[in-house]
């Protein structure tokens, strides 16, 4: 059974920090894990990614404030979010991209992050 279970969302004041965690199970050959977010009325946007080899990418809007980390052995990924801003308010979705036998992206259920001003 494929599962991506997220945790760590919540309400925080501007300038605060939160840590999101995601654990994947039932998925083999995961190449990339990461996070998207979707704010009300906006499209889902890529926040951060981490490949099996350790390469990471960040959206310009979070670069320098957010840090993604991944444990390949445990199929987990975390997102440390510092210096949070009201514009970071969104539902955050974890994903896992399987490269083989065919490319496929699995999604978590989403976790709400709300930053109050």
Coordinates of N, CA and C in Angstrom, one line a residue, residues 9-18 81 84-86 89 113-117:
X9 N 2.5 20.6 10.2 CA 1.9 21.9 9.9 C 1.3 22.5 11.1
X10 N 0.8 23.8 10.9 CA 0.2 24.5 12.1 C 0.2 25.9 11.9
X11 N -0.1 26.6 13.0 CA -0.2 28.1 13.0 C 1.0 28.7 13.7
X12 N 1.6 29.7 13.0 CA 2.8 30.3 13.6 C 2.8 31.8 13.2
X13 N 3.4 32.6 14.0 CA 3.5 34.0 13.8 C 4.6 34.3 12.8
X14 N 4.5 35.5 12.2 CA 5.5 36.0 11.2 C 6.9 35.9 11.9
X15 N 7.8 35.4 11.2 CA 9.2 35.2 11.7 C 9.5 33.9 12.4
X16 N 8.4 33.2 12.7 CA 8.6 31.9 13.3 C 9.0 30.8 12.4
X17 N 9.1 29.6 13.0 CA 9.6 28.4 12.3 C 8.6 27.2 12.5
X18 N 8.6 26.4 11.4 CA 7.9 25.1 11.5 C 8.8 24.1 10.7
X81 N 11.3 25.2 7.9 CA 10.9 26.5 7.4 C 11.2 27.6 8.5
X84 N 9.3 32.6 8.7 CA 8.1 32.5 7.9 C 7.3 33.8 7.8
X85 N 6.7 33.9 6.6 CA 6.0 35.1 6.3 C 4.5 34.8 6.0
X86 N 3.6 35.8 6.1 CA 2.2 35.5 5.8 C 2.0 34.9 4.4
X89 N 1.7 31.1 3.8 CA 0.5 30.4 4.2 C 0.0 29.6 3.0
X113 N -0.3 25.1 6.6 CA 0.6 26.0 7.3 C 0.0 27.4 7.2
X114 N -0.2 28.0 8.4 CA -0.7 29.3 8.4 C 0.2 30.2 9.2
X115 N 0.6 31.3 8.6 CA 1.5 32.3 9.2 C 0.7 33.6 9.4
X116 N 0.6 33.9 10.7 CA -0.2 35.1 11.0 C 0.7 36.4 11.1
X117 N 0.1 37.5 10.7 CA 0.9 38.7 10.7 C 0.8 39.5 12.0

